[in-house]
Amino acid sequence: MLSYILRRIVATLPVMAIVALFVFSLLYIAPGDPAVVIAGDQASPEDVERIRQSLGLDRPFLVQFGGWVWRILHGDLGTSIFTNLPVSAMIGQRLGPTLSLMIVTLLLTIVVAVPLGVVAAWKAGSLIDRVIMGFAVFGFSLPVFVVGYILAYIFALELEWLPVQGYTPLTQGFWPWLENLILPAIALGCVYIALVARITRAAMLEVLQQDYIRTARAKGLGQGGILFIHALKNAAVPIVTVIGIGIALLIGGAVVTESVFAIPGLGRLTIDAILRRDYPVIQGIVLLFSFVYVLVNLMIDVIYTLVDPRIRY
Amino acid sequence: MSEALLSIDDLHVAFSTRRGMVEAVRGVTLTVEKGEMLGLVGESGSGKSVTGFATTRLLDAAGRVTGGKILFRGQDVTKLRGDDLRQLQGAAMSMIFQNPRAALNPIRAIGLQIADAILTHKRISKEAARGEALDLLRAVQIREPEARMNAYPHELSGGMCQRVMIAIAISCNPALLIADEPTTGLDVTTQKVVMDLLADIAAARGMATILITHDLGLAARYCRRIAVMERGRIVEEASPRSLFSAPQHAYTRRLVAASPTATSRIEDLVTEEDRERYATVVSKPRAELVHGTPPLLEVRKLAKRFDQGSAAVADFSMTMAGGESVGLVGESGSGKSTTSRMICRLIDPSEGDIVFDGHSIGYVASRDFHRSRLRKDIQMVFQDPNESLNPRFTAFDCIAHPLLRLGGMRAGEALRERVEECAVRVGLPLDLLPRFPHQLSGGQKARVGIARAIACRPRLLVLDEPTAALDVSVQAVVLQLLDRLRRENDIALLFVSHDLNVVRMLCDRTIVLRNGGIVEQGESRALFDNPKTDYTRKLVEAIPHIETGEMLAAAL
């Protein structure tokens, strides 16, 4: 198992290299000369030239790329053109809120969506099934910001149960931290819950038709044992896959959600960086998200082997 | 009369489908005495399995008992609910199924699966349940039971999986065991071992058994009493002896006729009324082979090794003349399917060559062979007609597709004519052509598969267990069809099967494979009547023949 994980980590290196090359090329693909942008509207051509030289933008592409990779490997993601702060420090500051939001959303999704899907499959065709699936369609069709504002209006402004917006770090207590994340997590999780519930239902329906479920019934097993011991684990592979893919969805959704709820996370940083054409920051964030995604994929593959003894590498 | 263990009284079961309610069981009345083994025989759709599922309360959600009673120890099973039902299932009454590998949870160790059943019904510790599970594995004669406790179903053979299923079924000492096609799909030798084991266990524990099967020979070998079902009703109930010597009902007569025996010929497989038409075909003399004609197919020292491990096939050589039929038999894992797929050029041989009509085709990569002009000369009929037809293609599309790809035909009148010609050839009614596979019966799907294969007028047809999924009466018709194609269109047949009765009837010559090598080969009748090797003898002896001759002698 350990050697398998090691081999998979090695196998991700080329992927990361291609991602890095792509991220670095952003600077050249995107329209506009970064030196001109940084220098601002009133700069003279000499100023622009000076900035270009100081950033090394005048050197050949491969030399620039080599130097960039070398610095990243040493933990240096460069310096923000706009704030002059190190990119790694800027990302570090914003990582906590985004990570918190994603983890809470992920847990909420699994806890809500999987049981909903199981129940829908068990009672397929019944009223409960239709209500759950109706909710899923609803959750699917509403954009994150609409759900976000509606939730904020009802639960924060009218009922005053939860804060309207903002973020409190975990170091200041568990409840204050969670309190601020509940509404954003529900808003962000809506689509995700709908997706996972649907997939869970479909996977369970397929498994519940299998012969070994009939065997389990023939043995006299109770409904709970059949659904959760025999069926759900067999349905796990597609469910785990979709939960994993959904993490990419979360990254995109986090950008919008953080704007709605004024959470000082990576999403906000990304928008700001794009608007300012702060290339080092954009590169750093994209690289980080790619890395997270590759890591999540690796974890999914490892979970496959734990769930299904027939999968061997 | 003492009270029977199980008495089913005028049972009706209906399924709700899109086209309304369909009655699958229409008034079955049946009794099973303590410790008795009853055979419940019928073809697919006769309602025999549904009767079994209704008794163990395992009907699909769509199925419902609409009338009658099922009294088990005086208690009406159809009225049980909740805990009362669970106390019955797996404890007093249990069931084993067809296709044992699918019936076991693929991702749960078999020891746990046996223990699940024990823990559901007995208040004992997990360790004690594990101990009992181990004892059960010993009881069903699984070698190295300690090591097998942690094995998963995919690591075991089909026969082993069925033993595990038996272990689960007998774990709580049931009074009644319902075995639904317990050996269908297993090799003949495995089939005999599993059935012997089941019969021994049932006898030793005083367990009553209902053996549900489509195989009259199997039922005759193990049961004292056989009930024959047709279209939801029991049409005849008798001892095997009187059933075979003097079948009363027309359906039983047809079934008995269609069941191959040690001496039957293809033309014997229908009742006397239907025999006429076919007899004229068989009586036509075949064109003598001109001496010195080069063989149609020559296989030289063929070998196949998969990624790791020993060779699946080694040093396999054979020749076939045009219009000849050759059987390839052996147990699963003997390499017969691998060999047939190499000859069809669906997989690449590791060594050796295949010469077809003077052209060496062994070196053409299988993925390029579809471009060869010989592709249309070698066609294949696959095992499961349900799985091998594209569910989104109509019967017409299925048959037309090879004509478009290989026959160089365009959509139009000529194509329609050729497709209809093929359909008529295989006896498929033309009004079925626009239907999709799920709207066709098993026999009709088999015909579509054969029509597709002969559409481009091949010279060699490779058939991989073409009748394994079919009822005996349908099998009889398909065999006659294949024999006619060979006689009238001069198509050579390479017939892969584990059913020796069928091979003996259809094939001029037979090749016996074991572990990828040829054990014995020769003229079919001589080979089966007088096997030279122990392996072949074992295979031949394991066939559950209906010993009509012997039975008749005994009856006189």
JSON list of N, CA and C in Angstrom, two decimals, chain A residues 98-115 181 184-186 188-190 192-193 196 239-251 292 296 299-300 303:
[
{"chain": "A", "resi": 98, "resn": "THR", "atom": "N", "xyz": [-10.73, 30.04, 3.71]},
{"chain": "A", "resi": 98, "resn": "THR", "atom": "CA", "xyz": [-11.17, 29.23, 2.57]},
{"chain": "A", "resi": 98, "resn": "THR", "atom": "C", "xyz": [-11.16, 27.75, 2.92]},
{"chain": "A", "resi": 99, "resn": "LEU", "atom": "N", "xyz": [-10.08, 27.31, 3.56]},
{"chain": "A", "resi": 99, "resn": "LEU", "atom": "CA", "xyz": [-9.99, 25.90, 3.95]},
{"chain": "A", "resi": 99, "resn": "LEU", "atom": "C", "xyz": [-11.12, 25.54, 4.91]},
{"chain": "A", "resi": 100, "resn": "SER", "atom": "N", "xyz": [-11.38, 26.44, 5.88]},
{"chain": "A", "resi": 100, "resn": "SER", "atom": "CA", "xyz": [-12.47, 26.20, 6.84]},
{"chain": "A", "resi": 100, "resn": "SER", "atom": "C", "xyz": [-13.79, 26.04, 6.10]},
{"chain": "A", "resi": 101, "resn": "LEU", "atom": "N", "xyz": [-14.05, 26.97, 5.17]},
{"chain": "A", "resi": 101, "resn": "LEU", "atom": "CA", "xyz": [-15.31, 26.95, 4.43]},
{"chain": "A", "resi": 101, "resn": "LEU", "atom": "C", "xyz": [-15.44, 25.65, 3.64]},
{"chain": "A", "resi": 102, "resn": "MET", "atom": "N", "xyz": [-14.35, 25.24, 2.99]},
{"chain": "A", "resi": 102, "resn": "MET", "atom": "CA", "xyz": [-14.42, 24.04, 2.16]},
{"chain": "A", "resi": 102, "resn": "MET", "atom": "C", "xyz": [-14.64, 22.78, 2.99]},
{"chain": "A", "resi": 103, "resn": "ILE", "atom": "N", "xyz": [-13.94, 22.72, 4.14]},
{"chain": "A", "resi": 103, "resn": "ILE", "atom": "CA", "xyz": [-14.06, 21.51, 4.97]},
{"chain": "A", "resi": 103, "resn": "ILE", "atom": "C", "xyz": [-15.47, 21.41, 5.57]},
{"chain": "A", "resi": 104, "resn": "VAL", "atom": "N", "xyz": [-15.98, 22.55, 6.08]},
{"chain": "A", "resi": 104, "resn": "VAL", "atom": "CA", "xyz": [-17.33, 22.53, 6.65]},
{"chain": "A", "resi": 104, "resn": "VAL", "atom": "C", "xyz": [-18.35, 22.14, 5.58]},
{"chain": "A", "resi": 105, "resn": "THR", "atom": "N", "xyz": [-18.20, 22.70, 4.38]},
{"chain": "A", "resi": 105, "resn": "THR", "atom": "CA", "xyz": [-19.13, 22.38, 3.28]},
{"chain": "A", "resi": 105, "resn": "THR", "atom": "C", "xyz": [-19.05, 20.91, 2.93]},
{"chain": "A", "resi": 106, "resn": "LEU", "atom": "N", "xyz": [-17.82, 20.39, 2.85]},
{"chain": "A", "resi": 106, "resn": "LEU", "atom": "CA", "xyz": [-17.61, 18.98, 2.50]},
{"chain": "A", "resi": 106, "resn": "LEU", "atom": "C", "xyz": [-18.29, 18.06, 3.51]},
{"chain": "A", "resi": 107, "resn": "LEU", "atom": "N", "xyz": [-18.07, 18.35, 4.81]},
{"chain": "A", "resi": 107, "resn": "LEU", "atom": "CA", "xyz": [-18.66, 17.50, 5.85]},
{"chain": "A", "resi": 107, "resn": "LEU", "atom": "C", "xyz": [-20.19, 17.59, 5.81]},
{"chain": "A", "resi": 108, "resn": "LEU", "atom": "N", "xyz": [-20.68, 18.82, 5.67]},
{"chain": "A", "resi": 108, "resn": "LEU", "atom": "CA", "xyz": [-22.13, 19.03, 5.60]},
{"chain": "A", "resi": 108, "resn": "LEU", "atom": "C", "xyz": [-22.71, 18.22, 4.45]},
{"chain": "A", "resi": 109, "resn": "THR", "atom": "N", "xyz": [-22.04, 18.28, 3.30]},
{"chain": "A", "resi": 109, "resn": "THR", "atom": "CA", "xyz": [-22.52, 17.57, 2.12]},
{"chain": "A", "resi": 109, "resn": "THR", "atom": "C", "xyz": [-22.60, 16.07, 2.36]},
{"chain": "A", "resi": 110, "resn": "ILE", "atom": "N", "xyz": [-21.51, 15.51, 2.90]},
{"chain": "A", "resi": 110, "resn": "ILE", "atom": "CA", "xyz": [-21.48, 14.06, 3.10]},
{"chain": "A", "resi": 110, "resn": "ILE", "atom": "C", "xyz": [-22.56, 13.65, 4.09]},
{"chain": "A", "resi": 111, "resn": "VAL", "atom": "N", "xyz": [-22.66, 14.40, 5.18]},
{"chain": "A", "resi": 111, "resn": "VAL", "atom": "CA", "xyz": [-23.62, 14.04, 6.23]},
{"chain": "A", "resi": 111, "resn": "VAL", "atom": "C", "xyz": [-25.06, 14.16, 5.74]},
{"chain": "A", "resi": 112, "resn": "VAL", "atom": "N", "xyz": [-25.32, 15.13, 4.88]},
{"chain": "A", "resi": 112, "resn": "VAL", "atom": "CA", "xyz": [-26.70, 15.33, 4.41]},
{"chain": "A", "resi": 112, "resn": "VAL", "atom": "C", "xyz": [-26.99, 14.52, 3.15]},
{"chain": "A", "resi": 113, "resn": "ALA", "atom": "N", "xyz": [-26.10, 14.61, 2.16]},
{"chain": "A", "resi": 113, "resn": "ALA", "atom": "CA", "xyz": [-26.42, 14.09, 0.84]},
{"chain": "A", "resi": 113, "resn": "ALA", "atom": "C", "xyz": [-26.45, 12.56, 0.80]},
{"chain": "A", "resi": 114, "resn": "VAL", "atom": "N", "xyz": [-25.49, 11.90, 1.44]},
{"chain": "A", "resi": 114, "resn": "VAL", "atom": "CA", "xyz": [-25.42, 10.45, 1.34]},
{"chain": "A", "resi": 114, "resn": "VAL", "atom": "C", "xyz": [-26.66, 9.78, 1.96]},
{"chain": "A", "resi": 115, "resn": "PRO", "atom": "N", "xyz": [-27.03, 10.14, 3.21]},
{"chain": "A", "resi": 115, "resn": "PRO", "atom": "CA", "xyz": [-28.26, 9.54, 3.75]},
{"chain": "A", "resi": 115, "resn": "PRO", "atom": "C", "xyz": [-29.50, 9.86, 2.90]},
{"chain": "A", "resi": 181, "resn": "LEU", "atom": "N", "xyz": [-19.67, 30.24, 9.56]},
{"chain": "A", "resi": 181, "resn": "LEU", "atom": "CA", "xyz": [-19.51, 29.40, 8.36]},
{"chain": "A", "resi": 181, "resn": "LEU", "atom": "C", "xyz": [-20.79, 28.67, 7.95]},
{"chain": "A", "resi": 184, "resn": "PRO", "atom": "N", "xyz": [-22.70, 30.37, 4.80]},
{"chain": "A", "resi": 184, "resn": "PRO", "atom": "CA", "xyz": [-21.92, 30.19, 3.56]},
{"chain": "A", "resi": 184, "resn": "PRO", "atom": "C", "xyz": [-21.81, 28.72, 3.15]},
{"chain": "A", "resi": 185, "resn": "ALA", "atom": "N", "xyz": [-21.67, 27.82, 4.13]},
{"chain": "A", "resi": 185, "resn": "ALA", "atom": "CA", "xyz": [-21.51, 26.40, 3.79]},
{"chain": "A", "resi": 185, "resn": "ALA", "atom": "C", "xyz": [-22.79, 25.86, 3.17]},
{"chain": "A", "resi": 186, "resn": "ILE", "atom": "N", "xyz": [-23.95, 26.28, 3.72]},
{"chain": "A", "resi": 186, "resn": "ILE", "atom": "CA", "xyz": [-25.21, 25.81, 3.12]},
{"chain": "A", "resi": 186, "resn": "ILE", "atom": "C", "xyz": [-25.35, 26.36, 1.70]},
{"chain": "A", "resi": 188, "resn": "LEU", "atom": "N", "xyz": [-23.03, 27.37, -0.38]},
{"chain": "A", "resi": 188, "resn": "LEU", "atom": "CA", "xyz": [-22.04, 26.76, -1.27]},
{"chain": "A", "resi": 188, "resn": "LEU", "atom": "C", "xyz": [-22.35, 25.28, -1.51]},
{"chain": "A", "resi": 189, "resn": "GLY", "atom": "N", "xyz": [-22.91, 24.63, -0.44]},
{"chain": "A", "resi": 189, "resn": "GLY", "atom": "CA", "xyz": [-23.12, 23.18, -0.52]},
{"chain": "A", "resi": 189, "resn": "GLY", "atom": "C", "xyz": [-24.36, 22.77, -1.30]},
{"chain": "A", "resi": 190, "resn": "CYS", "atom": "N", "xyz": [-25.27, 23.70, -1.54]},
{"chain": "A", "resi": 190, "resn": "CYS", "atom": "CA", "xyz": [-26.55, 23.35, -2.17]},
{"chain": "A", "resi": 190, "resn": "CYS", "atom": "C", "xyz": [-26.40, 22.51, -3.44]},
{"chain": "A", "resi": 192, "resn": "TYR", "atom": "N", "xyz": [-23.79, 21.04, -4.52]},
{"chain": "A", "resi": 192, "resn": "TYR", "atom": "CA", "xyz": [-22.97, 19.88, -4.22]},
{"chain": "A", "resi": 192, "resn": "TYR", "atom": "C", "xyz": [-23.81, 18.78, -3.56]},
{"chain": "A", "resi": 193, "resn": "ILE", "atom": "N", "xyz": [-24.66, 19.17, -2.61]},
{"chain": "A", "resi": 193, "resn": "ILE", "atom": "CA", "xyz": [-25.54, 18.21, -1.95]},
{"chain": "A", "resi": 193, "resn": "ILE", "atom": "C", "xyz": [-26.48, 17.58, -2.98]},
{"chain": "A", "resi": 196, "resn": "VAL", "atom": "N", "xyz": [-24.42, 15.08, -5.12]},
{"chain": "A", "resi": 196, "resn": "VAL", "atom": "CA", "xyz": [-24.02, 13.85, -4.43]},
{"chain": "A", "resi": 196, "resn": "VAL", "atom": "C", "xyz": [-25.25, 13.00, -4.08]},
{"chain": "A", "resi": 239, "resn": "ILE", "atom": "N", "xyz": [-19.75, 7.34, -5.72]},
{"chain": "A", "resi": 239, "resn": "ILE", "atom": "CA", "xyz": [-20.03, 8.43, -4.77]},
{"chain": "A", "resi": 239, "resn": "ILE", "atom": "C", "xyz": [-18.74, 9.16, -4.41]},
{"chain": "A", "resi": 240, "resn": "VAL", "atom": "N", "xyz": [-17.71, 8.37, -4.08]},
{"chain": "A", "resi": 240, "resn": "VAL", "atom": "CA", "xyz": [-16.43, 8.98, -3.71]},
{"chain": "A", "resi": 240, "resn": "VAL", "atom": "C", "xyz": [-15.88, 9.78, -4.89]},
{"chain": "A", "resi": 241, "resn": "THR", "atom": "N", "xyz": [-16.03, 9.25, -6.10]},
{"chain": "A", "resi": 241, "resn": "THR", "atom": "CA", "xyz": [-15.54, 9.95, -7.28]},
{"chain": "A", "resi": 241, "resn": "THR", "atom": "C", "xyz": [-16.20, 11.33, -7.41]},
{"chain": "A", "resi": 242, "resn": "VAL", "atom": "N", "xyz": [-17.52, 11.36, -7.25]},
{"chain": "A", "resi": 242, "resn": "VAL", "atom": "CA", "xyz": [-18.23, 12.62, -7.42]},
{"chain": "A", "resi": 242, "resn": "VAL", "atom": "C", "xyz": [-17.90, 13.60, -6.30]},
{"chain": "A", "resi": 243, "resn": "ILE", "atom": "N", "xyz": [-17.74, 13.09, -5.08]},
{"chain": "A", "resi": 243, "resn": "ILE", "atom": "CA", "xyz": [-17.36, 13.98, -3.98]},
{"chain": "A", "resi": 243, "resn": "ILE", "atom": "C", "xyz": [-16.01, 14.61, -4.31]},
{"chain": "A", "resi": 244, "resn": "GLY", "atom": "N", "xyz": [-15.10, 13.80, -4.85]},
{"chain": "A", "resi": 244, "resn": "GLY", "atom": "CA", "xyz": [-13.78, 14.32, -5.22]},
{"chain": "A", "resi": 244, "resn": "GLY", "atom": "C", "xyz": [-13.85, 15.37, -6.30]},
{"chain": "A", "resi": 245, "resn": "ILE", "atom": "N", "xyz": [-14.60, 15.05, -7.38]},
{"chain": "A", "resi": 245, "resn": "ILE", "atom": "CA", "xyz": [-14.74, 16.02, -8.48]},
{"chain": "A", "resi": 245, "resn": "ILE", "atom": "C", "xyz": [-15.38, 17.30, -7.95]},
{"chain": "A", "resi": 246, "resn": "GLY", "atom": "N", "xyz": [-16.31, 17.11, -6.99]},
{"chain": "A", "resi": 246, "resn": "GLY", "atom": "CA", "xyz": [-17.02, 18.26, -6.43]},
{"chain": "A", "resi": 246, "resn": "GLY", "atom": "C", "xyz": [-16.10, 19.24, -5.74]},
{"chain": "A", "resi": 247, "resn": "ILE", "atom": "N", "xyz": [-14.94, 18.78, -5.30]},
{"chain": "A", "resi": 247, "resn": "ILE", "atom": "CA", "xyz": [-14.02, 19.71, -4.63]},
{"chain": "A", "resi": 247, "resn": "ILE", "atom": "C", "xyz": [-13.58, 20.81, -5.60]},
{"chain": "A", "resi": 248, "resn": "ALA", "atom": "N", "xyz": [-13.45, 20.45, -6.88]},
{"chain": "A", "resi": 248, "resn": "ALA", "atom": "CA", "xyz": [-13.13, 21.46, -7.88]},
{"chain": "A", "resi": 248, "resn": "ALA", "atom": "C", "xyz": [-14.27, 22.48, -7.98]},
{"chain": "A", "resi": 249, "resn": "LEU", "atom": "N", "xyz": [-15.49, 21.93, -7.90]},
{"chain": "A", "resi": 249, "resn": "LEU", "atom": "CA", "xyz": [-16.68, 22.78, -7.92]},
{"chain": "A", "resi": 249, "resn": "LEU", "atom": "C", "xyz": [-16.65, 23.76, -6.76]},
{"chain": "A", "resi": 250, "resn": "LEU", "atom": "N", "xyz": [-16.23, 23.23, -5.58]},
{"chain": "A", "resi": 250, "resn": "LEU", "atom": "CA", "xyz": [-16.19, 24.06, -4.38]},
{"chain": "A", "resi": 250, "resn": "LEU", "atom": "C", "xyz": [-15.22, 25.20, -4.54]},
{"chain": "A", "resi": 251, "resn": "ILE", "atom": "N", "xyz": [-14.08, 24.91, -5.19]},
{"chain": "A", "resi": 251, "resn": "ILE", "atom": "CA", "xyz": [-13.08, 25.97, -5.36]},
{"chain": "A", "resi": 251, "resn": "ILE", "atom": "C", "xyz": [-13.69, 27.13, -6.13]},
{"chain": "A", "resi": 292, "resn": "VAL", "atom": "N", "xyz": [-3.79, 21.11, -4.72]},
{"chain": "A", "resi": 292, "resn": "VAL", "atom": "CA", "xyz": [-4.85, 20.54, -3.87]},
{"chain": "A", "resi": 292, "resn": "VAL", "atom": "C", "xyz": [-5.64, 19.51, -4.67]},
{"chain": "A", "resi": 296, "resn": "VAL", "atom": "N", "xyz": [-6.21, 15.61, -3.93]},
{"chain": "A", "resi": 296, "resn": "VAL", "atom": "CA", "xyz": [-7.54, 15.03, -3.70]},
{"chain": "A", "resi": 296, "resn": "VAL", "atom": "C", "xyz": [-7.72, 13.80, -4.58]},
{"chain": "A", "resi": 299, "resn": "MET", "atom": "N", "xyz": [-5.98, 10.96, -3.09]},
{"chain": "A", "resi": 299, "resn": "MET", "atom": "CA", "xyz": [-6.72, 10.42, -1.95]},
{"chain": "A", "resi": 299, "resn": "MET", "atom": "C", "xyz": [-7.89, 9.56, -2.42]},
{"chain": "A", "resi": 300, "resn": "ILE", "atom": "N", "xyz": [-8.56, 9.99, -3.49]},
{"chain": "A", "resi": 300, "resn": "ILE", "atom": "CA", "xyz": [-9.69, 9.21, -4.01]},
{"chain": "A", "resi": 300, "resn": "ILE", "atom": "C", "xyz": [-9.22, 7.83, -4.45]},
{"chain": "A", "resi": 303, "resn": "ILE", "atom": "N", "xyz": [-8.67, 5.71, -1.53]},
{"chain": "A", "resi": 303, "resn": "ILE", "atom": "CA", "xyz": [-9.94, 5.28, -0.93]},
{"chain": "A", "resi": 303, "resn": "ILE", "atom": "C", "xyz": [-10.56, 4.13, -1.74]}
]
